[in-house]
Amino acid sequence: MFRKSYSSALILAALAAAGIAQAQSYPVKPINIIVPAGTGGPDTVARLVAAQLTQQMGQSVIVSNRPGANGLLGSDAVAKAPPDGYTLMVYSSGLVVNKYLVKKMPYDTEKDFTPITNLVISGGLFITVNPALPVKTLAELIALGRKPDNKLSYSTPGVGNTWHIATELMNERSGMKMVHIPYKGGGPATAALMAGEVQVLLSSPAPVLQHIKSGKVRALAYTAPTRSASLPDVPTTAEAGLPIFQIDGGWFGMFGPGAMPSAIVDRLFRETRAAMNEPQTLARIKALGVDPVGDTPAEFRRFYDNEIRKYGEYVKIARIEPE
């Protein structure tokens, strides 16, 4: 018994030493960060962090967009990649929502990804409209959206993402009826609003902030309990007359494939947090209207598991059926 336990201990010690050695030499080739969406949103934050990681780690950190199937194509590529730290993912809360919207998932949402760190969170979503729409307040939008013959439609980065669920919750809690038009990413969804293809968009700050300030879109309300520091003149939904509708703006986190060596996970976490704290990178992230996080892998795992449960409840309330 003693010899068997001793042998097992030696094996574990050898594996641990190998993992540490691997992390010390890592990376020896370029790192690919997959964003399972188009431009805008997680893509913007991923590119800021990747540029600084490239300087810190001595290897190119490349961001590649792989939209499609509401994020499933890019996510599945990461889930099935070798867990060696060379294929990573930056994605939003859309990752956890697919579990409830897709009947035949190509991967296990809980087991096939390794949470590394939560990059940023958005305090809330801006309820925005095309300036040509004859409404100046949330109350006016709701009154228009309640009319049986209204022609209102709204854009999102795809079926089942945070923006989609939030808008369906607003429909349900305000009595509005708006038609969903999905696009491939936050950038295209915002462009559709500005072009007048749709009239309404609920968006996290990053894709719309500059367009609100330039007057290309009009912000009616903010879905957080307090006003956004980036746009303090925009009222909260409670102030605008819809106190029963409050929802956070989601998050953008970094993941790897499941079963990544803990030493490499820890190295990536430390490098990523350092990259986000670099003054210029930090300033650019804050300019997007989001709040940097940089929590530990263990903290992010707990957060991630809670988000899976939370969005399951949201999907039920929003009455979005799996396909």
Coordinates of C-alpha atoms in Angstrom, one line a residue:
M1 CA 0.0 0.0 0.0
F2 CA 2.8 2.4 0.9
R3 CA 4.7 1.7 -2.3
K4 CA 1.5 2.2 -4.4
S5 CA 0.8 5.5 -2.6
Y6 CA 4.4 6.6 -3.0
S7 CA 4.4 5.8 -6.7
S8 CA 1.2 7.7 -7.2
A9 CA 2.7 10.7 -5.4
L10 CA 5.8 10.6 -7.6
I11 CA 3.6 10.5 -10.7
L12 CA 1.6 13.5 -9.5
A13 CA 4.7 15.4 -8.6
A14 CA 6.2 14.6 -12.0
L15 CA 3.0 15.8 -13.8
A16 CA 3.0 19.0 -11.7
A17 CA 6.7 19.6 -12.5
A18 CA 6.0 19.1 -16.2
G19 CA 3.1 21.5 -16.1
I20 CA 5.2 24.2 -14.5
A21 CA 8.0 23.7 -17.0
Q22 CA 5.5 23.9 -19.8
A23 CA 4.1 27.1 -18.5
Q24 CA 7.6 28.6 -18.1
S25 CA 8.4 28.0 -21.7
Y26 CA 4.9 29.0 -22.9
P27 CA 4.3 30.4 -25.4
V28 CA 6.6 29.2 -28.1
K29 CA 4.3 30.0 -31.1
P30 CA 1.5 32.5 -31.8
I31 CA -1.7 32.3 -29.8
N32 CA -5.0 32.5 -31.6
I33 CA -8.0 34.1 -29.8
I34 CA -11.3 33.2 -31.5
V35 CA -14.2 35.6 -31.1
P36 CA -17.4 33.7 -32.1
A37 CA -19.1 36.9 -33.4
G38 CA -18.6 39.6 -35.9
T39 CA -17.1 43.1 -35.2
G40 CA -18.1 45.1 -32.2
G41 CA -18.6 44.0 -28.6
P42 CA -16.2 41.2 -27.5
D43 CA -14.1 41.7 -30.7
T44 CA -13.2 45.2 -29.6
V45 CA -12.0 44.3 -26.1
A46 CA -10.2 41.1 -27.4
R47 CA -8.1 43.2 -29.8
L48 CA -7.1 45.7 -27.2
V49 CA -6.0 43.0 -24.8
A50 CA -4.3 40.9 -27.6
A51 CA -2.2 43.9 -28.7
Q52 CA -0.8 44.3 -25.2
L53 CA -0.3 40.6 -24.7
T54 CA 1.7 40.4 -27.9
Q55 CA 4.1 43.0 -26.4
Q56 CA 4.3 41.2 -23.0
M57 CA 4.6 37.6 -24.1
G58 CA 7.0 37.8 -27.0
Q59 CA 4.7 36.0 -29.4
S60 CA 1.9 37.2 -31.6
V61 CA -1.6 37.1 -30.1
I62 CA -4.0 37.0 -33.1
V63 CA -7.7 37.7 -32.9
S64 CA -9.9 35.9 -35.5
N65 CA -13.6 36.4 -35.8
R66 CA -15.6 33.3 -36.4
P67 CA -19.3 34.2 -36.4
G68 CA -22.1 31.9 -37.4
A69 CA -24.8 29.7 -35.9
N70 CA -25.2 32.2 -33.0
G71 CA -21.7 31.7 -31.9
L72 CA -21.7 27.9 -32.0
L73 CA -19.1 27.7 -34.9
G74 CA -16.4 29.6 -33.0
S75 CA -17.2 28.2 -29.6
D76 CA -17.2 24.6 -30.9
A77 CA -13.7 25.2 -32.6
V78 CA -12.4 26.2 -29.2
A79 CA -14.1 23.4 -27.3
K80 CA -12.5 20.9 -29.6
A81 CA -9.0 22.5 -29.8
P82 CA -6.0 21.0 -27.9
P83 CA -5.9 22.4 -24.3
D84 CA -2.4 23.7 -24.7
G85 CA -3.0 27.5 -24.4
Y86 CA -2.6 28.3 -28.1
T87 CA -6.3 28.4 -28.9
L88 CA -8.4 30.7 -26.7
M89 CA -11.7 32.4 -26.9
V90 CA -13.1 35.8 -25.9
Y91 CA -16.9 35.7 -25.8
S92 CA -19.9 37.1 -24.1
S93 CA -22.8 35.8 -22.1
G94 CA -24.1 34.4 -25.4
L95 CA -22.0 31.4 -24.6
V96 CA -24.2 30.4 -21.6
V97 CA -27.5 31.2 -23.4
N98 CA -27.0 28.7 -26.2
K99 CA -27.4 25.8 -23.7
Y100 CA -31.1 26.7 -23.4
L101 CA -31.7 27.6 -27.1
V102 CA -30.1 24.8 -29.0
K103 CA -31.6 21.3 -28.7
K104 CA -28.5 19.5 -30.0
M105 CA -25.4 21.2 -28.6
P106 CA -22.0 20.2 -30.1
Y107 CA -20.3 20.6 -26.8
D108 CA -20.9 20.7 -23.0
T109 CA -21.2 24.3 -21.8
E110 CA -19.9 23.5 -18.3
K111 CA -17.2 21.0 -19.1
D112 CA -15.7 21.9 -22.4
F113 CA -14.4 25.3 -21.6
T114 CA -11.8 26.6 -19.0
P115 CA -12.7 30.0 -17.6
I116 CA -9.5 32.1 -17.4
T117 CA -10.6 35.6 -16.5
N118 CA -13.6 37.8 -16.9
L119 CA -12.3 40.8 -18.9
V120 CA -15.1 43.4 -18.5
I121 CA -18.7 43.8 -17.4
S122 CA -21.3 46.3 -18.7
G123 CA -23.4 47.9 -16.0
G124 CA -26.4 48.0 -18.3
L125 CA -27.7 48.3 -21.8
F126 CA -28.7 51.4 -23.6
I127 CA -32.1 51.5 -25.2
T128 CA -31.5 53.2 -28.5
V129 CA -33.5 54.2 -31.5
N130 CA -32.9 55.5 -35.0
P131 CA -33.2 59.4 -34.8
A132 CA -35.8 59.3 -37.5
L133 CA -38.2 57.5 -35.2
P134 CA -40.6 60.1 -33.8
V135 CA -40.0 59.3 -30.1
K136 CA -37.8 61.2 -27.6
T137 CA -38.6 59.2 -24.4
L138 CA -38.9 55.6 -23.4
A139 CA -42.6 56.2 -22.6
E140 CA -43.2 57.4 -26.1
L141 CA -41.4 54.3 -27.5
I142 CA -43.6 52.0 -25.3
A143 CA -46.8 53.8 -26.4
L144 CA -45.8 53.3 -30.1
G145 CA -44.7 49.7 -29.5
R146 CA -48.1 48.8 -27.9
K147 CA -50.0 49.8 -31.0
P148 CA -51.3 46.6 -32.8
D149 CA -50.3 48.0 -36.2
N150 CA -46.8 49.2 -35.2
K151 CA -43.9 48.4 -37.6
L152 CA -41.1 48.4 -35.0
S153 CA -38.3 45.9 -35.4
Y154 CA -35.1 45.6 -33.4
S155 CA -31.6 44.2 -34.2
T156 CA -29.3 42.0 -32.2
P157 CA -26.0 40.1 -32.8
G158 CA -28.0 36.9 -33.1
V159 CA -30.6 34.6 -31.6
G160 CA -30.4 34.1 -27.9
N161 CA -27.6 36.6 -27.0
T162 CA -27.9 39.0 -24.1
W163 CA -29.4 41.8 -26.3
H164 CA -32.0 39.5 -27.7
I165 CA -33.1 38.2 -24.3
A166 CA -33.1 41.7 -22.8
T167 CA -35.3 43.1 -25.6
E168 CA -37.8 40.2 -25.3
L169 CA -37.9 40.8 -21.6
M170 CA -38.6 44.5 -22.3
N171 CA -41.4 43.4 -24.8
E172 CA -42.9 41.2 -22.1
R173 CA -42.7 43.7 -19.3
S174 CA -43.8 46.8 -21.3
G175 CA -46.5 45.2 -23.4
M176 CA -44.7 46.2 -26.7
K177 CA -44.6 44.0 -29.7
M178 CA -41.4 44.4 -31.7
V179 CA -40.0 42.0 -34.4
H180 CA -36.5 40.5 -33.9
I181 CA -34.0 40.9 -36.8
P182 CA -30.7 39.0 -36.0
Y183 CA -27.4 40.1 -37.4
K184 CA -23.9 38.6 -37.2
G185 CA -22.3 40.7 -34.5
G186 CA -22.8 43.9 -32.5
G187 CA -21.2 46.0 -35.2
P188 CA -23.6 44.9 -37.9
A189 CA -26.6 45.2 -35.5
T190 CA -25.6 48.8 -34.7
A191 CA -25.0 49.6 -38.4
A192 CA -28.5 48.3 -39.1
L193 CA -30.0 50.7 -36.6
M194 CA -28.1 53.7 -38.1
A195 CA -29.1 52.7 -41.6
G196 CA -32.8 52.5 -40.6
E197 CA -33.1 48.8 -41.4
V198 CA -34.5 48.5 -37.8
Q199 CA -35.8 51.1 -35.4
V200 CA -34.7 49.9 -32.0
L201 CA -31.5 48.4 -30.5
L202 CA -30.7 47.4 -26.9
S203 CA -26.9 47.4 -26.7
S204 CA -24.0 47.3 -24.3
P205 CA -22.1 50.6 -24.3
A206 CA -19.1 49.7 -26.5
P207 CA -20.8 49.4 -29.9
V208 CA -23.1 52.4 -29.5
L209 CA -21.3 55.0 -27.3
Q210 CA -19.6 57.0 -30.0
H211 CA -22.8 56.9 -32.2
I212 CA -24.9 58.2 -29.3
K213 CA -22.5 61.1 -28.7
S214 CA -22.4 61.9 -32.4
G215 CA -26.2 61.9 -32.7
K216 CA -26.3 59.0 -35.2
V217 CA -28.5 57.1 -32.7
R218 CA -30.7 58.3 -29.9
A219 CA -30.5 56.9 -26.3
L220 CA -33.7 56.8 -24.4
A221 CA -32.8 54.9 -21.3
Y222 CA -30.2 52.8 -19.5
T223 CA -31.2 49.4 -18.0
A224 CA -28.9 49.5 -14.9
P225 CA -30.0 50.7 -11.4
T226 CA -27.9 53.9 -11.7
R227 CA -27.0 56.1 -14.7
S228 CA -23.9 55.4 -16.8
A229 CA -20.9 57.5 -16.1
S230 CA -20.2 57.6 -19.8
L231 CA -23.6 59.2 -20.6
P232 CA -25.0 60.7 -17.3
D233 CA -27.8 62.6 -19.1
V234 CA -29.5 59.3 -20.1
P235 CA -32.1 58.3 -17.5
T236 CA -32.4 54.8 -16.1
T237 CA -35.4 52.7 -17.0
A238 CA -36.8 53.3 -13.5
E239 CA -36.4 57.1 -14.0
A240 CA -37.9 56.7 -17.5
G241 CA -41.1 55.0 -16.2
L242 CA -40.3 51.3 -16.5
P243 CA -38.9 50.3 -13.1
I244 CA -39.8 46.6 -13.5
F245 CA -37.3 46.3 -16.3
Q246 CA -33.6 46.3 -15.2
I247 CA -30.9 44.0 -16.6
D248 CA -27.2 44.1 -16.7
G249 CA -25.3 44.5 -19.9
G250 CA -23.5 41.2 -19.9
W251 CA -19.8 40.5 -19.9
F252 CA -16.8 39.5 -22.1
G253 CA -14.6 36.7 -20.7
M254 CA -11.5 34.8 -21.8
F255 CA -11.7 31.0 -22.0
G256 CA -9.7 28.1 -23.2
P257 CA -10.7 24.5 -24.1
G258 CA -11.6 22.2 -21.2
A259 CA -9.0 20.5 -19.1
M260 CA -6.2 23.1 -19.6
P261 CA -3.2 22.7 -17.4
S262 CA -3.6 24.9 -14.3
A263 CA -0.1 26.3 -14.7
I264 CA -0.9 27.6 -18.2
V265 CA -4.3 28.9 -17.0
D266 CA -2.5 30.8 -14.2
R267 CA 0.1 32.2 -16.6
L268 CA -2.6 33.5 -19.0
F269 CA -4.6 35.0 -16.2
R270 CA -1.6 36.9 -14.8
E271 CA -0.5 38.1 -18.2
T272 CA -4.0 39.2 -19.1
R273 CA -4.6 41.0 -15.9
A274 CA -1.3 42.8 -16.4
A275 CA -2.2 43.7 -20.0
M276 CA -5.5 45.2 -18.8
N277 CA -3.8 47.2 -16.2
E278 CA -1.3 48.8 -18.6
P279 CA -2.3 52.5 -18.5
Q280 CA -3.0 53.0 -22.2
T281 CA -4.9 49.7 -22.6
L282 CA -6.9 50.4 -19.4
A283 CA -7.9 53.9 -20.7
R284 CA -9.0 52.5 -24.0
I285 CA -11.1 49.8 -22.3
K286 CA -12.8 52.3 -20.0
A287 CA -13.5 54.6 -23.0
L288 CA -15.8 51.8 -24.3
G289 CA -18.1 52.4 -21.3
V290 CA -17.4 49.1 -19.7
D291 CA -15.8 48.2 -16.4
P292 CA -12.6 46.1 -16.3
V293 CA -12.7 43.0 -14.1
G294 CA -9.6 40.7 -14.4
D295 CA -10.8 38.2 -11.7
T296 CA -9.0 34.9 -10.9
P297 CA -9.9 31.7 -12.8
A298 CA -11.6 30.3 -9.6
E299 CA -13.6 33.5 -9.2
F300 CA -14.6 33.5 -12.9
R301 CA -15.6 29.8 -12.7
R302 CA -18.1 30.6 -9.9
F303 CA -19.4 33.6 -11.8
Y304 CA -19.7 31.6 -15.0
D305 CA -21.7 28.8 -13.3
N306 CA -24.0 31.4 -11.7
E307 CA -24.6 33.0 -15.1
I308 CA -25.6 29.6 -16.6
R309 CA -28.3 29.4 -14.0
K310 CA -29.4 33.0 -14.3
Y311 CA -29.8 33.0 -18.0
G312 CA -31.8 29.8 -17.8
E313 CA -34.4 31.8 -15.9
Y314 CA -34.2 34.7 -18.3
V315 CA -34.9 32.5 -21.3
K316 CA -38.0 31.1 -19.5
I317 CA -39.3 34.6 -18.8
A318 CA -38.6 35.8 -22.3
R319 CA -40.4 32.7 -23.7
I320 CA -37.7 31.9 -26.2
E321 CA -38.1 28.4 -27.5
P322 CA -35.1 26.1 -28.3
E323 CA -34.5 25.2 -31.9

